[in-house]
CSV table of C-alpha atoms in Angstrom, one decimal:
chain,number,residue,atom,x,y,z
A,1,UNK,CA,-7.9,-28.9,-52.7
A,2,UNK,CA,-9.7,-26.6,-49.8
A,3,UNK,CA,-8.7,-28.9,-48.1
A,4,UNK,CA,-4.9,-29.3,-48.8
A,5,UNK,CA,-5.2,-25.8,-49.0
A,6,UNK,CA,-5.8,-25.6,-44.6
A,7,UNK,CA,-3.8,-28.8,-44.2
A,8,UNK,CA,-0.5,-27.2,-45.7
A,9,UNK,CA,-1.2,-23.9,-44.2
A,10,UNK,CA,-1.5,-25.6,-41.0
A,11,UNK,CA,1.5,-27.9,-41.1
A,12,UNK,CA,3.2,-24.4,-42.1
A,13,UNK,CA,2.1,-22.3,-39.3
A,14,UNK,CA,3.7,-25.4,-37.0
A,15,UNK,CA,7.1,-25.5,-39.0
A,16,UNK,CA,7.4,-22.0,-38.0
A,17,UNK,CA,6.4,-21.7,-34.2
A,18,UNK,CA,8.8,-24.7,-33.8
A,19,UNK,CA,12.0,-23.4,-35.7
A,20,UNK,CA,11.0,-19.5,-33.3
A,21,UNK,CA,11.8,-22.3,-30.5
A,22,UNK,CA,14.3,-24.1,-31.3
A,23,UNK,CA,15.9,-21.0,-31.6
A,24,UNK,CA,16.5,-21.4,-35.6
A,25,UNK,CA,14.8,-18.0,-36.8
A,26,UNK,CA,17.5,-15.4,-35.2
A,27,UNK,CA,16.4,-12.6,-36.6
A,28,UNK,CA,13.5,-10.8,-36.5
A,29,UNK,CA,10.7,-12.1,-39.9
A,30,UNK,CA,7.3,-11.0,-39.9
A,31,UNK,CA,4.7,-12.3,-37.4
A,32,UNK,CA,2.6,-16.5,-39.0
A,33,UNK,CA,-1.1,-15.6,-39.4
A,34,UNK,CA,-2.4,-17.0,-35.6
A,35,UNK,CA,0.1,-14.4,-34.2
A,36,UNK,CA,-0.7,-11.5,-36.9
A,37,UNK,CA,-4.5,-12.0,-35.7
A,38,UNK,CA,-4.4,-12.8,-32.4
A,39,UNK,CA,-2.1,-9.4,-31.7
A,40,UNK,CA,-4.7,-7.3,-34.6
A,41,UNK,CA,-7.5,-8.5,-32.1
A,42,UNK,CA,-5.3,-7.3,-28.7
A,43,UNK,CA,-5.2,-3.7,-30.5
A,44,UNK,CA,-8.4,-3.6,-31.7
A,45,UNK,CA,-9.9,-4.1,-28.3
A,46,UNK,CA,-8.3,-0.8,-26.7
A,47,UNK,CA,-9.0,0.7,-29.2
A,48,UNK,CA,-7.2,0.8,-31.9
A,49,UNK,CA,-4.9,3.4,-33.5
A,50,UNK,CA,-7.4,6.0,-31.5
A,51,UNK,CA,-7.7,4.4,-29.0
A,52,UNK,CA,-4.6,2.6,-25.8
A,53,UNK,CA,-1.4,2.4,-27.5
A,54,UNK,CA,-2.2,4.7,-30.0
A,55,UNK,CA,-0.7,4.3,-34.0
A,56,UNK,CA,1.7,0.7,-35.4
A,57,UNK,CA,5.4,1.6,-35.6
A,58,UNK,CA,6.2,-0.7,-37.4
A,59,UNK,CA,5.8,-4.7,-38.6
A,60,UNK,CA,5.2,-7.0,-36.5
A,61,UNK,CA,8.2,-9.1,-35.7
A,62,UNK,CA,8.8,-12.6,-34.3
A,63,UNK,CA,11.8,-14.6,-33.7
A,64,UNK,CA,11.7,-14.2,-29.4
A,65,UNK,CA,12.1,-16.9,-26.9
A,66,UNK,CA,9.4,-19.2,-26.8
A,67,UNK,CA,7.9,-18.8,-30.7
A,68,UNK,CA,7.7,-15.2,-29.3
A,69,UNK,CA,5.9,-12.3,-32.0
A,70,UNK,CA,5.6,-8.9,-30.8
A,71,UNK,CA,4.1,-5.3,-32.6
A,72,UNK,CA,5.5,-2.0,-31.2
A,73,UNK,CA,2.5,0.9,-30.8
A,74,UNK,CA,3.0,4.4,-30.2
A,75,UNK,CA,2.0,3.8,-26.7
A,76,UNK,CA,3.3,0.8,-25.4
A,77,UNK,CA,4.2,-2.9,-26.9
A,78,UNK,CA,1.8,-6.3,-28.0
A,79,UNK,CA,3.7,-9.1,-26.8
A,80,UNK,CA,2.8,-12.6,-27.5
A,81,UNK,CA,3.5,-15.9,-27.4
A,82,UNK,CA,2.4,-19.8,-28.1
A,83,UNK,CA,1.4,-20.4,-23.9
A,84,UNK,CA,0.4,-16.5,-23.3
A,85,UNK,CA,-1.6,-15.1,-26.0
A,86,UNK,CA,-1.5,-10.6,-27.2
A,87,UNK,CA,-0.9,-8.9,-24.4
A,88,UNK,CA,-0.6,-5.5,-24.0
A,89,UNK,CA,2.3,-3.6,-22.0
A,90,UNK,CA,2.2,0.2,-22.3
A,91,UNK,CA,3.3,3.2,-19.3
A,92,UNK,CA,5.1,2.5,-16.3
A,93,UNK,CA,4.3,-1.2,-15.6
A,94,UNK,CA,5.9,-1.4,-18.9
A,95,UNK,CA,9.4,0.3,-18.5
A,96,UNK,CA,9.6,-1.6,-15.0
A,97,UNK,CA,9.1,-4.9,-16.7
A,98,UNK,CA,11.7,-3.9,-19.6
A,99,UNK,CA,13.9,-2.9,-16.3
A,100,UNK,CA,13.7,-6.4,-16.0
A,101,UNK,CA,14.2,-7.5,-19.8
A,102,UNK,CA,11.5,-8.3,-21.2
A,103,UNK,CA,10.5,-11.5,-22.0
A,104,UNK,CA,13.6,-13.1,-21.4
A,105,UNK,CA,13.9,-12.2,-18.5
A,106,UNK,CA,12.6,-13.6,-14.9
A,107,UNK,CA,8.9,-12.4,-15.3
A,108,UNK,CA,8.6,-13.7,-19.3
A,109,UNK,CA,6.1,-12.5,-21.3
A,110,UNK,CA,2.1,-11.1,-20.1
A,111,UNK,CA,-0.5,-13.5,-18.8
A,112,UNK,CA,-3.0,-11.1,-18.2
A,113,UNK,CA,-4.4,-7.4,-18.8
A,114,UNK,CA,-3.6,-4.2,-16.8
A,115,UNK,CA,-6.3,-3.9,-14.3
A,116,UNK,CA,-6.0,-0.4,-12.0
A,117,UNK,CA,-8.3,-0.2,-9.0
A,118,UNK,CA,-6.5,-1.2,-6.4
A,119,UNK,CA,-6.1,0.7,-2.8
A,120,UNK,CA,-4.3,4.2,-3.5
A,121,UNK,CA,-5.9,3.6,-7.9
A,122,UNK,CA,-3.2,1.5,-8.5
A,123,UNK,CA,-2.7,-1.3,-10.6
A,124,UNK,CA,-1.2,-4.9,-11.6
A,125,UNK,CA,-0.8,-7.1,-14.3
A,126,UNK,CA,0.5,-10.9,-14.2
A,127,UNK,CA,3.3,-12.5,-16.6
A,128,UNK,CA,4.9,-16.0,-16.4
A,129,UNK,CA,6.7,-15.7,-13.0
A,130,UNK,CA,5.5,-13.5,-10.8
A,131,UNK,CA,3.0,-10.1,-10.9
A,132,UNK,CA,3.8,-6.0,-11.1
A,133,UNK,CA,2.4,-3.6,-9.0
A,134,UNK,CA,2.6,0.2,-9.6
A,135,UNK,CA,0.9,3.0,-7.8
A,136,UNK,CA,1.9,6.7,-7.5
A,137,UNK,CA,3.6,6.6,-4.5
A,138,UNK,CA,5.4,3.5,-4.9
A,139,UNK,CA,5.9,3.8,-8.6
A,140,UNK,CA,6.1,0.3,-10.7
A,141,UNK,CA,7.8,-3.2,-9.5
A,142,UNK,CA,7.4,-6.8,-10.1
A,143,UNK,CA,6.6,-9.4,-6.4
A,144,UNK,CA,8.2,-12.8,-7.7
A,145,UNK,CA,8.3,-16.6,-5.9
A,146,UNK,CA,8.5,-16.5,-2.5
A,147,UNK,CA,8.6,-13.2,-0.9
A,148,UNK,CA,6.0,-13.2,-3.2
A,149,UNK,CA,3.8,-15.9,-1.5
A,150,UNK,CA,4.9,-14.1,2.0
A,151,UNK,CA,3.4,-10.8,0.5
A,152,UNK,CA,0.2,-12.2,-0.1
A,153,UNK,CA,0.2,-13.7,3.3
A,154,UNK,CA,0.6,-10.2,5.2
A,155,UNK,CA,-3.0,-9.1,2.3
A,156,UNK,CA,-0.6,-7.7,-0.1
A,157,UNK,CA,-1.6,-4.3,-0.9
A,158,UNK,CA,-4.0,-3.2,1.7
A,159,UNK,CA,-2.1,-5.1,4.3
A,160,UNK,CA,0.8,-3.8,6.9
A,161,UNK,CA,3.3,-3.8,4.3
A,162,UNK,CA,1.4,-1.8,1.0
A,163,UNK,CA,3.0,-1.7,-2.6
A,164,UNK,CA,6.5,-2.9,-3.6
A,165,UNK,CA,9.2,0.3,-3.4
A,166,UNK,CA,12.0,-1.6,-5.3
A,167,UNK,CA,12.5,-5.5,-7.0
A,168,UNK,CA,14.2,-7.8,-5.4
A,169,UNK,CA,17.7,-7.5,-4.5
A,170,UNK,CA,20.0,-10.8,-4.4
A,171,UNK,CA,23.6,-12.3,-2.7
A,172,UNK,CA,25.3,-14.5,-0.8
A,173,UNK,CA,21.9,-16.6,0.0
A,174,UNK,CA,19.9,-13.8,0.5
A,175,UNK,CA,17.2,-12.1,-1.0
A,176,UNK,CA,15.7,-8.8,0.0
A,177,UNK,CA,12.5,-6.5,-0.9
A,178,UNK,CA,11.2,-2.8,0.4
A,179,UNK,CA,8.1,-2.4,0.2
A,180,UNK,CA,6.8,0.8,1.6
A,181,UNK,CA,5.9,0.0,4.9
A,182,UNK,CA,8.6,-3.1,5.5
A,183,UNK,CA,10.6,-5.2,4.2
A,184,UNK,CA,10.9,-9.3,3.1
A,185,UNK,CA,13.8,-11.0,2.9
A,186,UNK,CA,14.6,-14.7,1.9
A,187,UNK,CA,17.0,-17.2,2.5
A,188,UNK,CA,17.9,-20.5,1.4
A,189,UNK,CA,17.2,-23.1,3.8
A,190,UNK,CA,15.3,-20.7,5.8
A,191,UNK,CA,13.0,-19.3,4.3
A,192,UNK,CA,10.8,-15.6,4.3
A,193,UNK,CA,11.1,-14.0,7.2
A,194,UNK,CA,9.0,-9.9,7.5
A,195,UNK,CA,10.1,-7.0,8.8
A,196,UNK,CA,6.6,-4.7,9.4
A,197,UNK,CA,6.5,-1.2,10.0
A,198,UNK,CA,3.4,-1.7,12.0
A,199,UNK,CA,5.6,-4.1,15.1
A,200,UNK,CA,8.4,-1.6,15.1
A,201,UNK,CA,7.9,1.3,18.2
A,202,UNK,CA,9.7,4.3,17.0
A,203,UNK,CA,8.2,4.3,13.1
A,204,UNK,CA,5.6,6.2,12.4
A,205,UNK,CA,3.4,3.5,11.1
A,206,UNK,CA,3.3,1.6,14.7
A,207,UNK,CA,-0.3,0.3,15.5
A,208,UNK,CA,-0.7,0.0,19.1
A,209,UNK,CA,-4.5,-0.8,20.7
A,210,UNK,CA,-5.6,-3.6,22.8
A,211,UNK,CA,-4.7,-6.2,21.2
A,212,UNK,CA,-1.0,-4.8,20.4
A,213,UNK,CA,1.4,-3.4,23.0
A,214,UNK,CA,4.3,-1.1,21.9
A,215,UNK,CA,7.9,-3.6,22.2
A,216,UNK,CA,9.2,-2.2,24.0
A,217,UNK,CA,6.8,-0.9,26.5
A,218,UNK,CA,8.0,1.2,28.0
A,219,UNK,CA,9.6,2.4,25.2
A,220,UNK,CA,10.3,6.5,24.6
A,221,UNK,CA,10.5,8.5,21.6
A,222,UNK,CA,14.0,10.2,21.2
A,223,UNK,CA,12.9,13.0,19.9
A,224,UNK,CA,10.2,14.9,21.7
A,225,UNK,CA,9.7,18.5,21.0
A,226,UNK,CA,7.2,20.7,22.8
A,227,UNK,CA,4.2,22.4,21.2
A,228,UNK,CA,1.9,23.8,23.0
A,229,UNK,CA,3.4,22.9,26.1
A,230,UNK,CA,3.3,19.1,24.8
A,231,UNK,CA,5.2,17.5,23.9
A,232,UNK,CA,5.5,15.3,20.8
A,233,UNK,CA,7.6,13.4,17.9
A,234,UNK,CA,9.6,15.6,16.0
A,235,UNK,CA,7.8,15.5,12.4
A,236,UNK,CA,4.1,15.4,14.6
A,237,UNK,CA,5.0,18.5,16.1
A,238,UNK,CA,6.1,19.9,12.4
A,239,UNK,CA,3.2,18.5,10.5
A,240,UNK,CA,1.0,19.5,14.5
A,241,UNK,CA,2.4,23.6,14.2
A,242,UNK,CA,1.6,23.8,10.2
A,243,UNK,CA,-2.4,22.2,10.7
A,244,UNK,CA,-2.7,24.9,13.5
A,245,UNK,CA,-1.5,27.9,12.0
A,246,UNK,CA,-3.7,26.8,8.9
A,247,UNK,CA,-7.0,26.4,11.7
A,248,UNK,CA,-6.6,29.7,12.5
A,249,UNK,CA,-6.1,31.6,9.1
A,250,UNK,CA,-9.0,29.9,8.6
A,251,UNK,CA,-11.4,30.7,12.3
A,252,UNK,CA,-11.1,27.5,13.6
A,253,UNK,CA,-8.5,28.0,16.0
A,254,UNK,CA,-7.2,24.7,18.1
A,255,UNK,CA,-4.7,23.6,20.9
A,256,UNK,CA,-2.5,21.0,22.1
A,257,UNK,CA,-3.9,19.8,25.0
A,258,UNK,CA,-1.7,15.8,25.5
A,259,UNK,CA,0.6,14.6,24.2
A,260,UNK,CA,3.5,12.2,25.5
A,261,UNK,CA,2.7,10.0,28.3
A,262,UNK,CA,5.4,8.0,29.5
A,263,UNK,CA,4.3,4.9,30.7
A,264,UNK,CA,4.6,5.4,34.1
A,265,UNK,CA,2.5,8.3,34.0
A,266,UNK,CA,-0.4,6.4,31.5
A,267,UNK,CA,0.0,4.0,34.6
A,268,UNK,CA,-1.0,6.3,37.0
A,269,UNK,CA,-3.7,7.6,34.2
A,270,UNK,CA,-5.4,4.9,34.4
A,271,UNK,CA,-5.3,3.1,37.7
A,272,UNK,CA,-7.2,6.7,38.2
A,273,UNK,CA,-9.8,5.7,36.0
A,274,UNK,CA,-10.2,2.1,36.9
A,275,UNK,CA,-10.7,3.9,41.1
A,276,UNK,CA,-13.4,6.3,39.7
A,277,UNK,CA,-15.4,4.0,37.2
A,278,UNK,CA,-14.4,1.2,37.7
A,279,UNK,CA,-12.0,-1.5,35.2
A,280,UNK,CA,-14.8,-1.9,32.1
A,281,UNK,CA,-15.6,1.6,32.0
A,282,UNK,CA,-11.8,2.7,32.2
A,283,UNK,CA,-11.3,0.6,29.1
A,284,UNK,CA,-13.5,2.1,27.0
A,285,UNK,CA,-10.8,5.5,27.1
A,286,UNK,CA,-8.1,5.5,28.9
A,287,UNK,CA,-5.5,3.0,27.6
A,288,UNK,CA,-3.1,0.5,29.5
A,289,UNK,CA,0.5,1.5,30.4
A,290,UNK,CA,2.6,-0.4,27.2
A,291,UNK,CA,-0.7,0.2,25.6
A,292,UNK,CA,-1.0,3.9,24.5
A,293,UNK,CA,-0.9,5.8,21.3
A,294,UNK,CA,0.3,8.5,23.4
A,295,UNK,CA,3.2,6.7,25.0
A,296,UNK,CA,4.4,7.0,20.8
A,297,UNK,CA,4.5,11.2,20.8
A,298,UNK,CA,2.1,10.5,17.7
A,299,UNK,CA,-0.9,11.0,19.6
A,300,UNK,CA,-2.3,14.6,19.9
A,301,UNK,CA,-5.5,15.3,21.8
A,302,UNK,CA,-6.5,18.5,20.7
A,303,UNK,CA,-9.4,21.5,21.7
A,304,UNK,CA,-9.9,24.9,22.0
A,305,UNK,CA,-8.4,27.6,23.2
A,306,UNK,CA,-11.3,28.4,25.6
A,307,UNK,CA,-11.6,24.6,26.6
A,308,UNK,CA,-14.6,24.6,24.9
A,309,UNK,CA,-16.3,21.0,24.8
A,310,UNK,CA,-12.9,19.8,26.0
A,311,UNK,CA,-12.7,16.3,25.5
A,312,UNK,CA,-16.4,15.2,25.0
A,313,UNK,CA,-17.6,14.4,22.4
A,314,UNK,CA,-19.5,17.7,21.0
A,315,UNK,CA,-16.0,18.6,21.0
A,316,UNK,CA,-16.9,17.3,16.5
A,317,UNK,CA,-19.4,20.3,16.4
A,318,UNK,CA,-17.0,23.4,17.4
A,319,UNK,CA,-14.6,24.9,14.8
A,320,UNK,CA,-12.0,23.3,16.0
A,321,UNK,CA,-13.4,19.4,16.2
A,322,UNK,CA,-15.1,19.9,12.9
A,323,UNK,CA,-11.5,21.7,11.1
A,324,UNK,CA,-9.6,18.6,11.9
A,325,UNK,CA,-12.6,16.5,10.5
A,326,UNK,CA,-12.1,18.5,7.8
A,327,UNK,CA,-8.5,18.8,6.9
A,328,UNK,CA,-5.8,17.4,9.2
A,329,UNK,CA,-5.2,14.2,7.0
A,330,UNK,CA,-3.3,17.0,5.2
A,331,UNK,CA,-1.1,17.0,7.4
A,332,UNK,CA,-0.8,13.4,8.3
A,333,UNK,CA,-3.2,13.3,10.8
A,334,UNK,CA,-6.5,10.5,11.5
A,335,UNK,CA,-8.7,11.1,14.1
A,336,UNK,CA,-8.0,7.4,15.7
A,337,UNK,CA,-11.0,6.9,17.0
A,338,UNK,CA,-14.2,7.9,15.4
A,339,UNK,CA,-17.8,7.4,16.1
A,340,UNK,CA,-19.4,3.5,15.8
A,341,UNK,CA,-15.8,1.8,15.7
A,342,UNK,CA,-15.5,0.8,19.2
A,343,UNK,CA,-15.6,-3.1,18.3
A,344,UNK,CA,-12.5,-1.9,16.4
A,345,UNK,CA,-11.4,-0.1,18.4
A,346,UNK,CA,-11.7,-1.1,21.3
A,347,UNK,CA,-12.7,2.5,22.7
A,348,UNK,CA,-15.1,5.6,23.2
A,349,UNK,CA,-15.1,7.7,20.5
A,350,UNK,CA,-12.6,10.4,20.6
A,351,UNK,CA,-12.7,13.1,17.6
A,352,UNK,CA,-10.3,15.6,20.4
A,353,UNK,CA,-7.8,12.0,19.9
A,354,UNK,CA,-5.2,12.5,16.4
A,355,UNK,CA,-3.2,10.1,15.6
A,356,UNK,CA,-0.3,11.2,13.0
A,357,UNK,CA,-0.1,8.6,10.6
A,358,UNK,CA,2.2,10.6,7.2
A,359,UNK,CA,0.2,12.5,4.5
A,360,UNK,CA,0.0,8.8,2.6
A,361,UNK,CA,-2.0,7.4,4.5
A,362,UNK,CA,-3.6,9.4,6.6
A,363,UNK,CA,-4.9,10.9,3.2
A,364,UNK,CA,-5.4,7.2,1.5
A,365,UNK,CA,-7.9,6.4,4.9
A,366,UNK,CA,-10.4,9.3,4.2
A,367,UNK,CA,-10.6,9.3,0.5
A,368,UNK,CA,-11.1,6.0,0.8
A,369,UNK,CA,-13.5,5.6,3.3
A,370,UNK,CA,-11.2,3.7,5.6
A,371,UNK,CA,-12.4,4.2,8.8
A,372,UNK,CA,-9.5,3.0,11.2
A,373,UNK,CA,-6.4,2.4,11.2
A,374,UNK,CA,-7.0,-1.4,11.9
A,375,UNK,CA,-8.6,-1.8,8.9
A,376,UNK,CA,-5.8,0.6,7.2
A,377,UNK,CA,-3.2,-2.1,7.6
A,378,UNK,CA,-5.2,-5.4,7.8
A,379,UNK,CA,-5.1,-6.3,11.2
A,380,UNK,CA,-7.5,-8.1,13.4
A,381,UNK,CA,-10.3,-5.4,15.6
A,382,UNK,CA,-8.9,-5.2,19.5
A,383,UNK,CA,-12.5,-4.1,21.0
A,384,UNK,CA,-10.2,-6.4,24.3
A,385,UNK,CA,-7.1,-6.9,25.8
């Protein structure tokens, strides 16, 4: 008798799942035993009524696409399908999934749990059709298909592009998605094409080193302004003025010693270094023309007003040097050539050489212990030309 009961229950479960899949159960219905058990187990795993999702707001409902069921809670929901099992969604990722049409949209059902701990304290969750990513700076957005594959090849959120800042926008056989530092386009028949801000000479995110020349090599910034008699791009100049004022208030006065240098000026400086020290030593302390950060207008060499330890490693121990090391990231600057990183940057330690990259990148590098732009952007080391 018990065997017959088990068989009958099994048949009922299978029949109900089949009816859901065929769309013959069109309205919300009570959850089948197997869905109810899985949804409740997931709710309990997350702490039950006192946990992440809070208390249930209603009964479990079925009749979703592909035989799915769901239950709503105070701070999210749990969706179940025969293929994916029971998975919870909440917060910004849930909101972005909702905007995509929940399980009816391109992403389908969630297949994994929300996982955090990515760069910049980001989170992600896998779905049948792609992955949703979130960070405080970028918000929550999906990555799907060929564009997602190209983004992964670029290093995902730890690479040059960073997090997605939009979903895909398609039309006329072309799709495009924006990222923190670039975009990816997909065209039918041609595939994907990646556009990276690190490759654009006029971008605040441009990376120039011994393996990456500026393009064009004679690039001239359009918005140079004077600070302490030195030229900087307007955005870098404004940030430097704020930093200089706050440093002075903290009794660590600083001044700009060197800023923008043209291709021609850098060529003359490099020739002089080669004549004085030989090429091997010159390459450790000066960039070849077309490879200099100073040519971007985003780099500034700083010093003490009295000239103490000017352009020397001992500058790090002076009030201006120590203050810059501790606080420059709050204004968007990083020490571009840190101590012990010559094998990556190709240059000796320069505690006076600051590079403007914007507050988000600078703060991310410092707070997460990322030593160089090459590391942050997922680029190979550039010790030599």
